[in-house]
mmCIF file of C-alpha atoms in Angstrom:
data_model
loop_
_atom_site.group_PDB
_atom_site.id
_atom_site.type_symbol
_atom_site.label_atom_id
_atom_site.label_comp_id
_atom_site.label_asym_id
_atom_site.label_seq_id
_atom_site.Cartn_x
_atom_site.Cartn_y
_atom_site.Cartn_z
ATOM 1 C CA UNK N 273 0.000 0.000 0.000
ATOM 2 C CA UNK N 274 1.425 2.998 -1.008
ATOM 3 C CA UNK N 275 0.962 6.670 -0.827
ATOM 4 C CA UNK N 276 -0.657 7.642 -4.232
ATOM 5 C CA UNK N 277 -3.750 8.241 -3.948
ATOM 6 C CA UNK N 278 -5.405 8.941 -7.876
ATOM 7 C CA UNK N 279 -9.095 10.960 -7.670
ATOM 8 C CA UNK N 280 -11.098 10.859 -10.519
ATOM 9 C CA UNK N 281 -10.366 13.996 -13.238
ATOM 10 C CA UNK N 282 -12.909 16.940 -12.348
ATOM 11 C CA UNK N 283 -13.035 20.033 -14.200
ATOM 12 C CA UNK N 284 -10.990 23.334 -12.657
ATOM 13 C CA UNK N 285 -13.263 25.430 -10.640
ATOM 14 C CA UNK N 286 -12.741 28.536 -8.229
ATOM 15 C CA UNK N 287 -12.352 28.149 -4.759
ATOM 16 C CA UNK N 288 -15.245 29.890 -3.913
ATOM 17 C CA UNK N 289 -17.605 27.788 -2.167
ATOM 18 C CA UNK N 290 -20.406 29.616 -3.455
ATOM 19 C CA UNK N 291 -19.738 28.443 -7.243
ATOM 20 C CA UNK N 292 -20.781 25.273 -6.697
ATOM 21 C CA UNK N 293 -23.745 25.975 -4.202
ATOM 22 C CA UNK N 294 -26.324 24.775 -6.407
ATOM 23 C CA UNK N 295 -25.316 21.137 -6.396
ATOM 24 C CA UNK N 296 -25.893 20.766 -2.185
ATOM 25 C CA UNK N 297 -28.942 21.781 -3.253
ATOM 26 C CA UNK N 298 -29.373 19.465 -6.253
ATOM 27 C CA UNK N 299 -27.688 16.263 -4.238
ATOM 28 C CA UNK N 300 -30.027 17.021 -0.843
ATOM 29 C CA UNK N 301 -33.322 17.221 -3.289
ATOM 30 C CA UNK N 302 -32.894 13.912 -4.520
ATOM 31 C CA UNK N 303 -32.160 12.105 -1.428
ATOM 32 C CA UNK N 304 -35.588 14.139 0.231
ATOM 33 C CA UNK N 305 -37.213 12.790 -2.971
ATOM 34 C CA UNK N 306 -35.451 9.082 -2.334
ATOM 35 C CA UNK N 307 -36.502 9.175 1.296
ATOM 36 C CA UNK N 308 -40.674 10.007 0.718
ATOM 37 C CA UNK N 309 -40.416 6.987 -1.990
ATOM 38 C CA UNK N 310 -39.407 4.770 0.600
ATOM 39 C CA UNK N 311 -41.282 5.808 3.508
ATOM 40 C CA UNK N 312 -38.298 7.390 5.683
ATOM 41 C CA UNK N 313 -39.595 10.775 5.338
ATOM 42 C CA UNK N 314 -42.915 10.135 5.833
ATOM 43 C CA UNK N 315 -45.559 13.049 5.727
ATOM 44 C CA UNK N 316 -45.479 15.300 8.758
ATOM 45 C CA UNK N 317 -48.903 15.939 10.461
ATOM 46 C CA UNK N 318 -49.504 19.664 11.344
ATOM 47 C CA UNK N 319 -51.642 22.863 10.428
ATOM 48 C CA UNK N 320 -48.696 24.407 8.197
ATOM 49 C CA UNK N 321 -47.969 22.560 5.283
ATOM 50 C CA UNK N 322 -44.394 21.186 3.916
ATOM 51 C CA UNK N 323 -42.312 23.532 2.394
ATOM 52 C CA UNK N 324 -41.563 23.659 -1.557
ATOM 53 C CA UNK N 325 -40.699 24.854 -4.565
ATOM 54 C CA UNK N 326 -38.523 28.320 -3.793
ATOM 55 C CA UNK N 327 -38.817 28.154 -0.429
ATOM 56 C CA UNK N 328 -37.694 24.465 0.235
ATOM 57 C CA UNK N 329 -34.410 25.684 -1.899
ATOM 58 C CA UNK N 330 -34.146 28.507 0.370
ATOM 59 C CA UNK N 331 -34.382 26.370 3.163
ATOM 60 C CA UNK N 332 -31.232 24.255 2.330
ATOM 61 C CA UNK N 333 -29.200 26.841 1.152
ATOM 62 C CA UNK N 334 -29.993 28.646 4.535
ATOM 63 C CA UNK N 335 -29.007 25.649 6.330
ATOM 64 C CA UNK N 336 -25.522 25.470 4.458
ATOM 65 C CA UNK N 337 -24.556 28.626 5.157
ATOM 66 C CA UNK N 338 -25.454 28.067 8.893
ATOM 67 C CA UNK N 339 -22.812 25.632 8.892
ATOM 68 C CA UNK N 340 -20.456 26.909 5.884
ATOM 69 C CA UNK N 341 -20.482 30.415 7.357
ATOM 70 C CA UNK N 342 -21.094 29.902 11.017
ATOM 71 C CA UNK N 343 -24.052 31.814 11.283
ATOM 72 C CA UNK N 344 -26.584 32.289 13.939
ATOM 73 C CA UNK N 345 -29.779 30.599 13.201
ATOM 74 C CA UNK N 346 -31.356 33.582 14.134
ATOM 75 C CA UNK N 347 -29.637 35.478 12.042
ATOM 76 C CA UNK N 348 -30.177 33.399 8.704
ATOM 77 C CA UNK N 349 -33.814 33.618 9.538
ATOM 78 C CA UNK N 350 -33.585 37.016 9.162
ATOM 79 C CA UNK N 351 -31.889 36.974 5.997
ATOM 80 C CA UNK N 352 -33.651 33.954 4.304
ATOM 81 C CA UNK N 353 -37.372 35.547 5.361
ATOM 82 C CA UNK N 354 -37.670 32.342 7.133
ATOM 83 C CA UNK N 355 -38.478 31.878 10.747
ATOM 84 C CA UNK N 356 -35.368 30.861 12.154
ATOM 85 C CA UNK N 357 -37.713 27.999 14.216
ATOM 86 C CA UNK N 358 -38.848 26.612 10.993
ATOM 87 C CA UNK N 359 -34.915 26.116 10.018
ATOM 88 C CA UNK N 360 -33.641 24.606 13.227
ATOM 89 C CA UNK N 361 -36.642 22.494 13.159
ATOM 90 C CA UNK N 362 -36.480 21.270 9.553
ATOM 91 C CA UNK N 363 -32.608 20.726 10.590
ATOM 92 C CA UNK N 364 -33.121 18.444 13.392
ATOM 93 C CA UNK N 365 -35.799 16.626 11.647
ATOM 94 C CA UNK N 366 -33.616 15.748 8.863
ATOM 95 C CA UNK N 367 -30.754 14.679 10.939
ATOM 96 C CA UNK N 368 -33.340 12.465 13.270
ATOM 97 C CA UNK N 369 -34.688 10.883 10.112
ATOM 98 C CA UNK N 370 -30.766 10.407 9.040
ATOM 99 C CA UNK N 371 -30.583 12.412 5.596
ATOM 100 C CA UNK N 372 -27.419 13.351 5.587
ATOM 101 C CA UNK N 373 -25.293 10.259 6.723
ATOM 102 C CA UNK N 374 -27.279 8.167 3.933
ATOM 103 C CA UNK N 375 -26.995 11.194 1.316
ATOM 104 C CA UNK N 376 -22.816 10.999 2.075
ATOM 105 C CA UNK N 377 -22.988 7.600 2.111
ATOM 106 C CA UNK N 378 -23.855 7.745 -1.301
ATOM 107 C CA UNK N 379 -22.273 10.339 -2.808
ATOM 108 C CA UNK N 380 -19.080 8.781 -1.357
ATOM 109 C CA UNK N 381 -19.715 5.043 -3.612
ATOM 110 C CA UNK N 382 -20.825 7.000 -6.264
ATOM 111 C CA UNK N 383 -16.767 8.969 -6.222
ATOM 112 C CA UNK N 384 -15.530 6.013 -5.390
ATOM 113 C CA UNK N 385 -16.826 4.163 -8.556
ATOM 114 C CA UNK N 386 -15.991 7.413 -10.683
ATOM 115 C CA UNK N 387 -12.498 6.804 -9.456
ATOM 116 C CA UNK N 388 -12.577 3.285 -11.070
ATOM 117 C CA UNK N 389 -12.714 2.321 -7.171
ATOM 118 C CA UNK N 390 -14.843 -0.147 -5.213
ATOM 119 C CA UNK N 391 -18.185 1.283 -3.733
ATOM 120 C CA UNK N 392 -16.832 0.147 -0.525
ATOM 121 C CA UNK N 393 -13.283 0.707 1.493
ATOM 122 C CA UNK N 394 -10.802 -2.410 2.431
ATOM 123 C CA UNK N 395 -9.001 0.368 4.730
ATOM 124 C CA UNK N 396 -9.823 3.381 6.855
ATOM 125 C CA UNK N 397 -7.623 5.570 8.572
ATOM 126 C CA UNK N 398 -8.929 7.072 12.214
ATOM 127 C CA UNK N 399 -7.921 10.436 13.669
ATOM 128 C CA UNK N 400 -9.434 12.918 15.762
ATOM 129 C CA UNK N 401 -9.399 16.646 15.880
ATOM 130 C CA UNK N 402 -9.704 18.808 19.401
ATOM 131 C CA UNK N 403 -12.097 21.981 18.684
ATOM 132 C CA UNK N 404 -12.444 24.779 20.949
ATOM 133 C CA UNK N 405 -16.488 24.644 22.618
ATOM 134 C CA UNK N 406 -18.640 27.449 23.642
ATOM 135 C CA UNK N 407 -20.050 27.100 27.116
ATOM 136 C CA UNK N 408 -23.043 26.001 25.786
ATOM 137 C CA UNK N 409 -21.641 23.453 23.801
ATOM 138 C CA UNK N 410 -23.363 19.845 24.868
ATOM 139 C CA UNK N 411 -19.794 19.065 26.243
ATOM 140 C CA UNK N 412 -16.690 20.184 27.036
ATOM 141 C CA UNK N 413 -13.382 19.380 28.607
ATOM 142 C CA UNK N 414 -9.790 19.881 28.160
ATOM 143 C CA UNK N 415 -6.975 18.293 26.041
ATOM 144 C CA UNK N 416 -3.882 18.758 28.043
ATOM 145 C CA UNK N 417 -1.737 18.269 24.767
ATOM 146 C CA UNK N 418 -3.274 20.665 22.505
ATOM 147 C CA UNK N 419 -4.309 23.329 25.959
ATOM 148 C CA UNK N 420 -8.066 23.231 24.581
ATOM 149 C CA UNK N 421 -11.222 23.355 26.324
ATOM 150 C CA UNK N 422 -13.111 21.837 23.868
ATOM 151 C CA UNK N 423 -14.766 19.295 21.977
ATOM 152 C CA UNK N 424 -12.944 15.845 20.459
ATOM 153 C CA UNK N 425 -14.355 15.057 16.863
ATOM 154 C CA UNK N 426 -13.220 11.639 15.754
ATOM 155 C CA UNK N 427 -13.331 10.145 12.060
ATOM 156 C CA UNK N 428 -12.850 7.477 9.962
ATOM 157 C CA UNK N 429 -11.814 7.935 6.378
ATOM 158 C CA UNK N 430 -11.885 5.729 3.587
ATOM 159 C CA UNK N 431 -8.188 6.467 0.774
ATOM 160 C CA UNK N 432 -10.011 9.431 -0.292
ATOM 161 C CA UNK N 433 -10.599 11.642 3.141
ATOM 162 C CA UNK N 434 -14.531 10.852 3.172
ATOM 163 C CA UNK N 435 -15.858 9.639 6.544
ATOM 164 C CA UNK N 436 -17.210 6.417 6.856
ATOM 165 C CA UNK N 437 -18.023 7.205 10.668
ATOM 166 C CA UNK N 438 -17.453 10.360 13.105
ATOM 167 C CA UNK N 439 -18.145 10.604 16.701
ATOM 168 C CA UNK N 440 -17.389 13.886 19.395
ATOM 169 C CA UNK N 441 -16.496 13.063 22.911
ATOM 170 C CA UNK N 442 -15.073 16.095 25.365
ATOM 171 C CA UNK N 443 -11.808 16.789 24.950
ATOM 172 C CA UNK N 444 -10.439 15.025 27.783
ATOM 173 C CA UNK N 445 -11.270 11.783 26.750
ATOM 174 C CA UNK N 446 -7.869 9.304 25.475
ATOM 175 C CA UNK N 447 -7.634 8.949 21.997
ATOM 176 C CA UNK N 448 -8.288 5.026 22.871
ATOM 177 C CA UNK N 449 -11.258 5.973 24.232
ATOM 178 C CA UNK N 450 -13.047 8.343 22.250
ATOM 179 C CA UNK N 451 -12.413 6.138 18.774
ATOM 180 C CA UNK N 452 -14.546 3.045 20.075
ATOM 181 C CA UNK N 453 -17.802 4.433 19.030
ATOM 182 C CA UNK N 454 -16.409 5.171 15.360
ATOM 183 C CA UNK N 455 -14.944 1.681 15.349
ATOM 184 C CA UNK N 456 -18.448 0.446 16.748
ATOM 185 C CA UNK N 457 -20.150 2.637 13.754
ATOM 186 C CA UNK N 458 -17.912 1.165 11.187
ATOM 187 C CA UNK N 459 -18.855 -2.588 12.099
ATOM 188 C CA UNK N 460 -23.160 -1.372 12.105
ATOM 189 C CA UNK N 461 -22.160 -0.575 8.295
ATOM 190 C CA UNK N 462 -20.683 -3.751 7.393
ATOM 191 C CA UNK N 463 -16.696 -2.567 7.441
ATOM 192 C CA UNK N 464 -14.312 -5.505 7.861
ATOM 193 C CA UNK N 465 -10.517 -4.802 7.891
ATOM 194 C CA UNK N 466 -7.994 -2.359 9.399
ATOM 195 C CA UNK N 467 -8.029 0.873 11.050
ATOM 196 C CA UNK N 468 -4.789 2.982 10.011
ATOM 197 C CA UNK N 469 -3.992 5.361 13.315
ATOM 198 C CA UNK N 470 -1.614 7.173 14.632
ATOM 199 C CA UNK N 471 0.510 5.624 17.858
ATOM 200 C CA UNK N 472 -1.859 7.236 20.184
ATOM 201 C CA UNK N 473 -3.693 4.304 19.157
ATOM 202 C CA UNK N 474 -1.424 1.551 20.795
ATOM 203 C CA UNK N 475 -2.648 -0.301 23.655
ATOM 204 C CA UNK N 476 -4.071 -3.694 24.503
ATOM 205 C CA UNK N 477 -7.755 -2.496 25.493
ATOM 206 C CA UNK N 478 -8.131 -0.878 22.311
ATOM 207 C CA UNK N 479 -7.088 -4.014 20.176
ATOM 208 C CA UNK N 480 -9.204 -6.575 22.199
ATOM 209 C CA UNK N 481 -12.230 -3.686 21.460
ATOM 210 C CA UNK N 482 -11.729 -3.316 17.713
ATOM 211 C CA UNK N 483 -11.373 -7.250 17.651
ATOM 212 C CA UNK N 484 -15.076 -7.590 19.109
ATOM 213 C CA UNK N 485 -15.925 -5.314 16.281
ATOM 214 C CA UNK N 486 -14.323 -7.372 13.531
ATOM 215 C CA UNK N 487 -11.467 -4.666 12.692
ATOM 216 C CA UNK N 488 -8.209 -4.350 13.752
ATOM 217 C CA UNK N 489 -5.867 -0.953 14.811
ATOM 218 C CA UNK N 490 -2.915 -0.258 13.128
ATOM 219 C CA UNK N 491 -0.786 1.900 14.705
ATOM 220 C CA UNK N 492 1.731 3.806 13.048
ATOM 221 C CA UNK N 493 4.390 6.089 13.219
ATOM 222 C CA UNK N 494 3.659 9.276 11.328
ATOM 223 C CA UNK N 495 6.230 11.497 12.358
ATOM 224 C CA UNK N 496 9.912 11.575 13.121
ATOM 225 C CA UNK N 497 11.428 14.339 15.403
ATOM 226 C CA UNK N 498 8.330 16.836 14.871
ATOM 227 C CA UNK N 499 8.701 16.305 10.964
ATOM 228 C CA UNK N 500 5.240 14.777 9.781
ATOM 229 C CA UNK N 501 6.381 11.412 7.490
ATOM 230 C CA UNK N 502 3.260 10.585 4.853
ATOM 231 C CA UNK N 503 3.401 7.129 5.721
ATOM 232 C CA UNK N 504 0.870 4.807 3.742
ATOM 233 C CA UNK N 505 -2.019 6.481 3.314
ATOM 234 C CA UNK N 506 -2.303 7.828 7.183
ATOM 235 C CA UNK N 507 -1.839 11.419 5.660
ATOM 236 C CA UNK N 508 -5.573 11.244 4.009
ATOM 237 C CA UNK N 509 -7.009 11.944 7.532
ATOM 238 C CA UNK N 510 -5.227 15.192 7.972
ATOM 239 C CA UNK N 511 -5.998 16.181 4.688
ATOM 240 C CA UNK N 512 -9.723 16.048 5.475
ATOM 241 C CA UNK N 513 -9.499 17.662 8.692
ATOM 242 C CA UNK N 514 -7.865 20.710 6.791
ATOM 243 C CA UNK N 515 -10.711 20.448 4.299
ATOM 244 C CA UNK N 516 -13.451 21.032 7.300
ATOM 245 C CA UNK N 517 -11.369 23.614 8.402
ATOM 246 C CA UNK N 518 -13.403 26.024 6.552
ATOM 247 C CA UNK N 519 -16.348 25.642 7.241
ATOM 248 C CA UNK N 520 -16.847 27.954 10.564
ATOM 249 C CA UNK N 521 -19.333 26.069 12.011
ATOM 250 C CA UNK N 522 -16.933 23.411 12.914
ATOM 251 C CA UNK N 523 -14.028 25.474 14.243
ATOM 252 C CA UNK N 524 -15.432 27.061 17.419
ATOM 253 C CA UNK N 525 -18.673 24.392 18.599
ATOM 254 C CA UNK N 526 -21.808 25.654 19.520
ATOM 255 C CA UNK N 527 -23.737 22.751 19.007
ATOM 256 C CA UNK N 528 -26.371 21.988 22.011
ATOM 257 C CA UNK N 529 -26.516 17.873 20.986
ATOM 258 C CA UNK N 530 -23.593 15.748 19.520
ATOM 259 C CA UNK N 531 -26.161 14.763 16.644
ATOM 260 C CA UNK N 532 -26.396 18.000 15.240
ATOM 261 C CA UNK N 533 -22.470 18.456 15.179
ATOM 262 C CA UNK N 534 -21.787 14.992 13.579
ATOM 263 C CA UNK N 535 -24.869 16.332 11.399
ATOM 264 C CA UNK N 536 -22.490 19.455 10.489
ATOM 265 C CA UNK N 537 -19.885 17.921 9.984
ATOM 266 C CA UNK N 538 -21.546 15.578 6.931
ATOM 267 C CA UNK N 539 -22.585 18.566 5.489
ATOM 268 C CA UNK N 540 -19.459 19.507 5.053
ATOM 269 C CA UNK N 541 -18.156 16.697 3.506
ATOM 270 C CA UNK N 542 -21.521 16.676 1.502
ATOM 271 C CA UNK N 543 -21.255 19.982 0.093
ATOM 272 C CA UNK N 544 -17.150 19.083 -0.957
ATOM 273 C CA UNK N 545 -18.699 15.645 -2.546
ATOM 274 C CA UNK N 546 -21.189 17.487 -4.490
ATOM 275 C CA UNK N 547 -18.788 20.006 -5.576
ATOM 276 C CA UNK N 548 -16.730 17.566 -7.558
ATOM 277 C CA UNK N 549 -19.134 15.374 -8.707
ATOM 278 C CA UNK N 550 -20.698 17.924 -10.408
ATOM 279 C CA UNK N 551 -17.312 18.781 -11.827
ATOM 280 C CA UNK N 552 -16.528 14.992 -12.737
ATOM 281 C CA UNK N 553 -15.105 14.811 -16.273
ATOM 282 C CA UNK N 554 -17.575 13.178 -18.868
ATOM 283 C CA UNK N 555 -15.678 9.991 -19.264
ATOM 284 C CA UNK N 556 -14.820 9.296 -15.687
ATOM 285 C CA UNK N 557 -18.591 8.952 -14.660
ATOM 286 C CA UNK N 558 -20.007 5.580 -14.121
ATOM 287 C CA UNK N 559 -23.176 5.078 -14.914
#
């Protein structure tokens, strides 16, 4: 295993987030679509009816830029013309009712394929990334490495830097610790084989825990006298974290439940996913 990693050939495009908007929109319309078909969304019961048309768009794109551009919901309700309780709400339904871990789930097979890849991962590679929290952040504690009062996100990425699983803990929590849920998510999705991590992964309770899981930890050196070495494909991790990085949502947590930041942090990954595949060169699609 080496430390190539080929994507599929996209089309250049500016850096500006904003460009590309339009397919978050596109990509999170057909999986609502998907969903009603097969009865996970089913009809909500109320006086005011579902929202459509114009103002289901404006909905979306108001809930990206809550997380792209760390807004207050308050805020983007003021901007969008939409109460800012109809957002939130529409939010948390649609991360109860799991929209956007199946909608990356499949725009992640779908890049896979388009990279002449299989729809599913032989490898991941685990990390985790210590956020600053806002007091009213659902937890919070502090990683004595880093100095951070914060917030522990922890991932699993497939060779390309999309997530398989994530998981937060408070910072405090051991690396050994805080990675068993994600190891526990990877086995509910049918993932068999080894977990790529850093050496803060070593340790005998942690390898008798993956092995009830069916996976195994591989710890590995990935630097050498404070020089970071790019060893296998460990460095994907990393690369994603610096990808998330800009989305503001995610760098200072404000999030009240862990479900809405794991939500956040698939829309992240969403929105980068949609980005390309919209820019995917003719030839390299499979159909």
């Amino acid at each position: 295993m080496g430390t190539a990693v080929r994507p599929a050939s996209t089309t250049p495009a500016s850096w500006d987030a904003f460009s590309d908007v339009d397919a978050f929109f596109e990509e999170v319309l057909v999986e609502l679509t998907a969903m009603a078909t097969d009865g996970t969304r089913p009809t909500r019961p109320g006086p005011k009816a579902s929202l459509t048309g114009a103002a289901l768009r404006k909905a979306i794109m108001a809930i990206w830029c809550v997380g792209f551009c760390g807004m207050q919901w308050r805020a983007i309700g003021q901007l969008s013309g939409i109460p800012f309780g109809t957002l939130y709400t529409l939010f948390a339904r649609w991360t109860r009712l799991g929209l956007w871990r199946r909608l990356l789930d499949r725009l992640r097979r779908t890049w896979r394929l388009a990279c002449g890849d299989t729809a599913e991962p032989s490898t991941v590679v685990i990390d985790s990334r210590t956020c600053p929290s806002a007091p009213s952040c659902f937890a919070r504690g502090v990683d004595g490495g880093k100095k951070i009062r914060g917030v522990k996100v922890s991932i699993a990425v497939e060779k390309y830097g999309i997530p398989l699983a994530i998981d937060a803990t408070p910072a405090n929590v051991h690396d050994t610790k805080s990675i068993v849920p994600v190891l526990r998510q990877l086995a509910g999705c049918g993932f068999q084989g080894p977990a790529i991590g850093d050496l803060g992964y070593r340790g005998e309770p942690l390898a008798k825990a993956a092995e009830t899981f069916g996976s195994a930890v591989k710890p590995i050196a990935r630097g050498r006298d404070g020089v970071f070495i790019p060893t296998e494909i460990a460095w994907v991790v990393e690369r994603s974290f610096s990808w998330i990085s800009r989305y503001r949502r995610l760098n200072t947590l404000v999030e009240q439940t862990k479900e809405h930041l794991v939500a956040f942090v698939q829309i992240a990954f969403i929105s980068i996913l949609s980005r390309r595949l919209k820019r995917l060169v003719p030839q390299e699609v499979s159909v």
